[in-house]
mmCIF file of N, CA, C and O in Angstrom:
data_model
loop_
_atom_site.group_PDB
_atom_site.id
_atom_site.type_symbol
_atom_site.label_atom_id
_atom_site.label_comp_id
_atom_site.label_asym_id
_atom_site.label_seq_id
_atom_site.Cartn_x
_atom_site.Cartn_y
_atom_site.Cartn_z
ATOM 1 N N UNK A 27 14.283 -24.579 7.171
ATOM 2 C CA UNK A 27 14.949 -23.302 6.989
ATOM 3 C C UNK A 27 14.052 -22.209 7.563
ATOM 4 O O UNK A 27 12.892 -22.100 7.220
ATOM 5 N N UNK A 28 14.590 -21.385 8.420
ATOM 6 C CA UNK A 28 13.837 -20.327 9.076
ATOM 7 C C UNK A 28 14.220 -18.989 8.448
ATOM 8 O O UNK A 28 15.385 -18.618 8.411
ATOM 9 N N UNK A 29 13.239 -18.271 7.933
ATOM 10 C CA UNK A 29 13.469 -16.972 7.305
ATOM 11 C C UNK A 29 13.094 -15.897 8.308
ATOM 12 O O UNK A 29 11.999 -15.893 8.841
ATOM 13 N N UNK A 30 14.023 -14.983 8.547
ATOM 14 C CA UNK A 30 13.778 -13.898 9.491
ATOM 15 C C UNK A 30 13.805 -12.567 8.745
ATOM 16 O O UNK A 30 14.600 -12.381 7.839
ATOM 17 N N UNK A 31 12.930 -11.638 9.128
ATOM 18 C CA UNK A 31 12.967 -10.313 8.514
ATOM 19 C C UNK A 31 14.234 -9.569 8.946
ATOM 20 O O UNK A 31 14.821 -9.862 9.979
ATOM 21 N N UNK A 32 14.643 -8.605 8.145
ATOM 22 C CA UNK A 32 15.861 -7.872 8.455
ATOM 23 C C UNK A 32 15.664 -7.012 9.703
ATOM 24 O O UNK A 32 14.550 -6.646 10.073
ATOM 25 N N UNK A 33 16.745 -6.692 10.347
ATOM 26 C CA UNK A 33 16.719 -5.873 11.563
ATOM 27 C C UNK A 33 16.148 -4.486 11.274
ATOM 28 O O UNK A 33 15.373 -3.952 12.054
ATOM 29 N N UNK A 34 16.503 -3.912 10.121
ATOM 30 C CA UNK A 34 16.010 -2.585 9.753
ATOM 31 C C UNK A 34 14.491 -2.596 9.571
ATOM 32 O O UNK A 34 13.797 -1.697 10.059
ATOM 33 N N UNK A 35 13.966 -3.618 8.912
ATOM 34 C CA UNK A 35 12.518 -3.712 8.702
ATOM 35 C C UNK A 35 11.790 -3.850 10.038
ATOM 36 O O UNK A 35 10.769 -3.204 10.269
ATOM 37 N N UNK A 36 12.305 -4.681 10.916
ATOM 38 C CA UNK A 36 11.681 -4.878 12.222
ATOM 39 C C UNK A 36 11.718 -3.588 13.036
ATOM 40 O O UNK A 36 10.720 -3.199 13.658
ATOM 41 N N UNK A 37 12.836 -2.895 13.017
ATOM 42 C CA UNK A 37 12.953 -1.637 13.768
ATOM 43 C C UNK A 37 11.992 -0.579 13.234
ATOM 44 O O UNK A 37 11.349 0.127 14.007
ATOM 45 N N UNK A 38 11.887 -0.479 11.921
ATOM 46 C CA UNK A 38 10.976 0.512 11.336
ATOM 47 C C UNK A 38 9.530 0.227 11.723
ATOM 48 O O UNK A 38 8.773 1.134 12.053
ATOM 49 N N UNK A 39 9.140 -1.022 11.678
ATOM 50 C CA UNK A 39 7.762 -1.391 12.008
ATOM 51 C C UNK A 39 7.516 -1.206 13.498
ATOM 52 O O UNK A 39 6.481 -0.688 13.906
ATOM 53 N N UNK A 40 8.456 -1.613 14.310
ATOM 54 C CA UNK A 40 8.287 -1.470 15.763
ATOM 55 C C UNK A 40 8.184 -0.005 16.166
ATOM 56 O O UNK A 40 7.397 0.348 17.031
ATOM 57 N N UNK A 41 8.963 0.847 15.518
ATOM 58 C CA UNK A 41 8.931 2.272 15.853
ATOM 59 C C UNK A 41 7.632 2.922 15.388
ATOM 60 O O UNK A 41 7.106 3.796 16.058
ATOM 61 N N UNK A 42 7.110 2.509 14.232
ATOM 62 C CA UNK A 42 5.910 3.158 13.717
ATOM 63 C C UNK A 42 4.635 2.578 14.307
ATOM 64 O O UNK A 42 3.679 3.298 14.549
ATOM 65 N N UNK A 43 4.578 1.294 14.573
ATOM 66 C CA UNK A 43 3.359 0.664 15.069
ATOM 67 C C UNK A 43 3.308 0.555 16.590
ATOM 68 O O UNK A 43 2.243 0.379 17.154
ATOM 69 N N UNK A 44 4.449 0.594 17.253
ATOM 70 C CA UNK A 44 4.537 0.549 18.721
ATOM 71 C C UNK A 44 3.908 -0.706 19.336
ATOM 72 O O UNK A 44 3.403 -0.675 20.427
ATOM 73 N N UNK A 45 3.970 -1.841 18.618
ATOM 74 C CA UNK A 45 3.408 -3.044 19.229
ATOM 75 C C UNK A 45 4.466 -4.081 19.569
ATOM 76 O O UNK A 45 4.138 -5.121 20.109
ATOM 77 N N UNK A 46 5.724 -3.822 19.310
ATOM 78 C CA UNK A 46 6.765 -4.785 19.669
ATOM 79 C C UNK A 46 6.947 -4.874 21.182
ATOM 80 O O UNK A 46 7.268 -5.933 21.706
ATOM 81 N N UNK A 47 6.733 -3.774 21.858
ATOM 82 C CA UNK A 47 6.859 -3.803 23.319
ATOM 83 C C UNK A 47 5.768 -4.665 23.941
ATOM 84 O O UNK A 47 5.980 -5.337 24.941
ATOM 85 N N UNK A 48 4.584 -4.649 23.351
ATOM 86 C CA UNK A 48 3.447 -5.385 23.906
ATOM 87 C C UNK A 48 3.534 -6.881 23.630
ATOM 88 O O UNK A 48 3.161 -7.692 24.455
ATOM 89 N N UNK A 49 4.036 -7.268 22.463
ATOM 90 C CA UNK A 49 3.996 -8.683 22.093
ATOM 91 C C UNK A 49 5.363 -9.337 21.960
ATOM 92 O O UNK A 49 5.456 -10.537 21.889
ATOM 93 N N UNK A 50 6.422 -8.566 21.855
ATOM 94 C CA UNK A 50 7.740 -9.158 21.651
ATOM 95 C C UNK A 50 8.161 -9.040 20.201
ATOM 96 O O UNK A 50 7.690 -8.177 19.476
ATOM 97 N N UNK A 51 9.036 -9.935 19.772
ATOM 98 C CA UNK A 51 9.595 -9.874 18.429
ATOM 99 C C UNK A 51 8.531 -10.110 17.366
ATOM 100 O O UNK A 51 7.646 -10.947 17.518
ATOM 101 N N UNK A 52 8.631 -9.363 16.285
ATOM 102 C CA UNK A 52 7.675 -9.502 15.186
ATOM 103 C C UNK A 52 8.001 -10.765 14.384
ATOM 104 O O UNK A 52 9.170 -11.114 14.214
ATOM 105 N N UNK A 53 6.973 -11.451 13.914
ATOM 106 C CA UNK A 53 7.179 -12.676 13.152
ATOM 107 C C UNK A 53 7.137 -12.367 11.659
ATOM 108 O O UNK A 53 6.666 -11.313 11.235
ATOM 109 N N UNK A 54 7.612 -13.324 10.878
ATOM 110 C CA UNK A 54 7.628 -13.140 9.430
ATOM 111 C C UNK A 54 6.205 -13.036 8.884
ATOM 112 O O UNK A 54 5.939 -12.262 7.972
ATOM 113 N N UNK A 55 5.274 -13.786 9.448
ATOM 114 C CA UNK A 55 3.880 -13.729 9.003
ATOM 115 C C UNK A 55 3.262 -12.360 9.246
ATOM 116 O O UNK A 55 2.510 -11.851 8.423
ATOM 117 N N UNK A 56 3.583 -11.754 10.372
ATOM 118 C CA UNK A 56 3.077 -10.408 10.669
ATOM 119 C C UNK A 56 3.674 -9.390 9.706
ATOM 120 O O UNK A 56 2.981 -8.499 9.225
ATOM 121 N N UNK A 57 4.957 -9.541 9.420
ATOM 122 C CA UNK A 57 5.616 -8.637 8.484
ATOM 123 C C UNK A 57 4.983 -8.762 7.105
ATOM 124 O O UNK A 57 4.704 -7.767 6.440
ATOM 125 N N UNK A 58 4.735 -9.980 6.681
ATOM 126 C CA UNK A 58 4.131 -10.204 5.369
ATOM 127 C C UNK A 58 2.718 -9.605 5.306
ATOM 128 O O UNK A 58 2.329 -9.002 4.308
ATOM 129 N N UNK A 59 1.947 -9.751 6.372
ATOM 130 C CA UNK A 59 0.601 -9.187 6.416
ATOM 131 C C UNK A 59 0.650 -7.662 6.319
ATOM 132 O O UNK A 59 -0.173 -7.056 5.625
ATOM 133 N N UNK A 60 1.594 -7.032 6.998
ATOM 134 C CA UNK A 60 1.738 -5.577 6.925
ATOM 135 C C UNK A 60 2.109 -5.127 5.521
ATOM 136 O O UNK A 60 1.557 -4.157 4.995
ATOM 137 N N UNK A 61 3.044 -5.853 4.887
ATOM 138 C CA UNK A 61 3.465 -5.495 3.534
ATOM 139 C C UNK A 61 2.308 -5.694 2.549
ATOM 140 O O UNK A 61 2.070 -4.847 1.684
ATOM 141 N N UNK A 62 1.561 -6.793 2.673
ATOM 142 C CA UNK A 62 0.429 -7.044 1.781
ATOM 143 C C UNK A 62 -0.648 -5.980 1.919
ATOM 144 O O UNK A 62 -1.192 -5.504 0.922
ATOM 145 N N UNK A 63 -0.969 -5.601 3.145
ATOM 146 C CA UNK A 63 -2.006 -4.575 3.332
ATOM 147 C C UNK A 63 -1.548 -3.226 2.788
ATOM 148 O O UNK A 63 -2.339 -2.501 2.178
ATOM 149 N N UNK A 64 -0.282 -2.885 2.969
ATOM 150 C CA UNK A 64 0.233 -1.626 2.431
ATOM 151 C C UNK A 64 0.239 -1.638 0.914
ATOM 152 O O UNK A 64 -0.088 -0.637 0.269
ATOM 153 N N UNK A 65 0.579 -2.788 0.328
ATOM 154 C CA UNK A 65 0.592 -2.909 -1.126
ATOM 155 C C UNK A 65 -0.812 -2.750 -1.689
ATOM 156 O O UNK A 65 -1.015 -2.035 -2.672
ATOM 157 N N UNK A 66 -1.793 -3.401 -1.067
ATOM 158 C CA UNK A 66 -3.170 -3.287 -1.537
ATOM 159 C C UNK A 66 -3.684 -1.858 -1.407
ATOM 160 O O UNK A 66 -4.358 -1.349 -2.303
ATOM 161 N N UNK A 67 -3.387 -1.218 -0.299
ATOM 162 C CA UNK A 67 -3.836 0.165 -0.092
ATOM 163 C C UNK A 67 -3.241 1.075 -1.153
ATOM 164 O O UNK A 67 -3.940 1.909 -1.740
ATOM 165 N N UNK A 68 -1.950 0.917 -1.427
ATOM 166 C CA UNK A 68 -1.282 1.747 -2.427
ATOM 167 C C UNK A 68 -1.832 1.471 -3.823
ATOM 168 O O UNK A 68 -2.062 2.397 -4.615
ATOM 169 N N UNK A 69 -2.098 0.191 -4.134
ATOM 170 C CA UNK A 69 -2.623 -0.174 -5.447
ATOM 171 C C UNK A 69 -3.994 0.452 -5.674
ATOM 172 O O UNK A 69 -4.249 1.054 -6.723
ATOM 173 N N UNK A 70 -4.893 0.348 -4.702
ATOM 174 C CA UNK A 70 -6.231 0.919 -4.858
ATOM 175 C C UNK A 70 -6.193 2.445 -4.932
ATOM 176 O O UNK A 70 -6.995 3.059 -5.632
ATOM 177 N N UNK A 71 -5.234 3.048 -4.224
ATOM 178 C CA UNK A 71 -5.082 4.499 -4.297
ATOM 179 C C UNK A 71 -4.686 4.909 -5.709
ATOM 180 O O UNK A 71 -5.243 5.852 -6.270
ATOM 181 N N UNK A 72 -3.738 4.192 -6.300
ATOM 182 C CA UNK A 72 -3.286 4.522 -7.652
ATOM 183 C C UNK A 72 -4.365 4.237 -8.692
ATOM 184 O O UNK A 72 -4.482 4.973 -9.673
ATOM 185 N N UNK A 73 -5.150 3.185 -8.484
ATOM 186 C CA UNK A 73 -6.253 2.900 -9.409
ATOM 187 C C UNK A 73 -7.276 4.037 -9.352
ATOM 188 O O UNK A 73 -7.784 4.481 -10.383
ATOM 189 N N UNK A 74 -7.584 4.516 -8.163
ATOM 190 C CA UNK A 74 -8.515 5.634 -8.015
ATOM 191 C C UNK A 74 -8.005 6.902 -8.674
ATOM 192 O O UNK A 74 -8.755 7.615 -9.351
ATOM 193 N N UNK A 75 -6.718 7.179 -8.498
ATOM 194 C CA UNK A 75 -6.133 8.363 -9.124
ATOM 195 C C UNK A 75 -6.163 8.232 -10.640
ATOM 196 O O UNK A 75 -6.458 9.199 -11.343
ATOM 197 N N UNK A 76 -5.879 7.050 -11.143
ATOM 198 C CA UNK A 76 -5.899 6.822 -12.589
ATOM 199 C C UNK A 76 -7.294 6.971 -13.167
ATOM 200 O O UNK A 76 -7.476 7.542 -14.244
ATOM 201 N N UNK A 77 -8.293 6.467 -12.466
ATOM 202 C CA UNK A 77 -9.678 6.610 -12.918
ATOM 203 C C UNK A 77 -10.100 8.066 -12.947
ATOM 204 O O UNK A 77 -10.785 8.506 -13.876
ATOM 205 N N UNK A 78 -9.707 8.825 -11.947
ATOM 206 C CA UNK A 78 -10.032 10.252 -11.879
ATOM 207 C C UNK A 78 -9.382 11.000 -13.044
ATOM 208 O O UNK A 78 -10.029 11.800 -13.731
ATOM 209 N N UNK A 79 -8.108 10.724 -13.295
ATOM 210 C CA UNK A 79 -7.404 11.402 -14.382
ATOM 211 C C UNK A 79 -7.984 11.019 -15.734
ATOM 212 O O UNK A 79 -8.118 11.867 -16.618
ATOM 213 N N UNK A 80 -8.329 9.750 -15.910
ATOM 214 C CA UNK A 80 -8.923 9.316 -17.177
ATOM 215 C C UNK A 80 -10.271 9.991 -17.402
ATOM 216 O O UNK A 80 -10.592 10.399 -18.519
ATOM 217 N N UNK A 81 -11.056 10.138 -16.334
ATOM 218 C CA UNK A 81 -12.352 10.803 -16.447
ATOM 219 C C UNK A 81 -12.169 12.259 -16.864
ATOM 220 O O UNK A 81 -12.895 12.755 -17.734
ATOM 221 N N UNK A 82 -11.209 12.938 -16.255
ATOM 222 C CA UNK A 82 -10.961 14.335 -16.614
ATOM 223 C C UNK A 82 -10.512 14.472 -18.061
ATOM 224 O O UNK A 82 -10.848 15.451 -18.730
ATOM 225 N N UNK A 83 -9.770 13.512 -18.554
ATOM 226 C CA UNK A 83 -9.287 13.589 -19.932
ATOM 227 C C UNK A 83 -10.355 13.210 -20.945
ATOM 228 O O UNK A 83 -10.361 13.723 -22.055
ATOM 229 N N UNK A 84 -11.243 12.292 -20.578
ATOM 230 C CA UNK A 84 -12.273 11.845 -21.509
ATOM 231 C C UNK A 84 -13.528 12.707 -21.480
ATOM 232 O O UNK A 84 -14.282 12.731 -22.454
ATOM 233 N N UNK A 85 -13.779 13.393 -20.389
ATOM 234 C CA UNK A 85 -14.992 14.188 -20.244
ATOM 235 C C UNK A 85 -15.151 15.249 -21.337
ATOM 236 O O UNK A 85 -16.235 15.362 -21.910
ATOM 237 N N UNK A 86 -14.118 16.001 -21.685
ATOM 238 C CA UNK A 86 -14.298 16.990 -22.765
ATOM 239 C C UNK A 86 -14.676 16.351 -24.097
ATOM 240 O O UNK A 86 -15.464 16.916 -24.857
ATOM 241 N N UNK A 87 -14.173 15.182 -24.388
ATOM 242 C CA UNK A 87 -14.518 14.520 -25.637
ATOM 243 C C UNK A 87 -15.997 14.152 -25.666
ATOM 244 O O UNK A 87 -16.676 14.332 -26.684
ATOM 245 N N UNK A 88 -16.521 13.666 -24.562
ATOM 246 C CA UNK A 88 -17.931 13.297 -24.498
ATOM 247 C C UNK A 88 -18.833 14.537 -24.508
ATOM 248 O O UNK A 88 -19.924 14.505 -25.063
ATOM 249 N N UNK A 89 -18.388 15.629 -23.899
ATOM 250 C CA UNK A 89 -19.182 16.851 -23.910
ATOM 251 C C UNK A 89 -19.322 17.417 -25.316
ATOM 252 O O UNK A 89 -20.359 17.973 -25.682
ATOM 253 N N UNK A 90 -18.291 17.266 -26.145
ATOM 254 C CA UNK A 90 -18.364 17.727 -27.517
ATOM 255 C C UNK A 90 -19.357 16.897 -28.340
ATOM 256 O O UNK A 90 -19.947 17.380 -29.290
ATOM 257 N N UNK A 91 -19.546 15.635 -27.965
ATOM 258 C CA UNK A 91 -20.468 14.764 -28.679
ATOM 259 C C UNK A 91 -21.924 15.139 -28.399
ATOM 260 O O UNK A 91 -22.809 14.851 -29.195
ATOM 261 N N UNK A 92 -22.172 15.762 -27.264
ATOM 262 C CA UNK A 92 -23.538 16.151 -26.907
ATOM 263 C C UNK A 92 -23.906 17.386 -27.653
ATOM 264 O O UNK A 92 -24.865 17.708 -28.132
#
């Protein structure tokens, strides 16, 4: 069974990355790698934002203890 990415996903990636002209049709493995890297980048960004917000909320409590 061969799984192919949707036409919309391929068009969006080809338009933003501009590498479909150089190599031809995008493969499912390439699509998966792009999605995984974007997911990891977004996850680490949100973890960083959460750590920053938690620090701002906890800092006044620790300052009162000093």
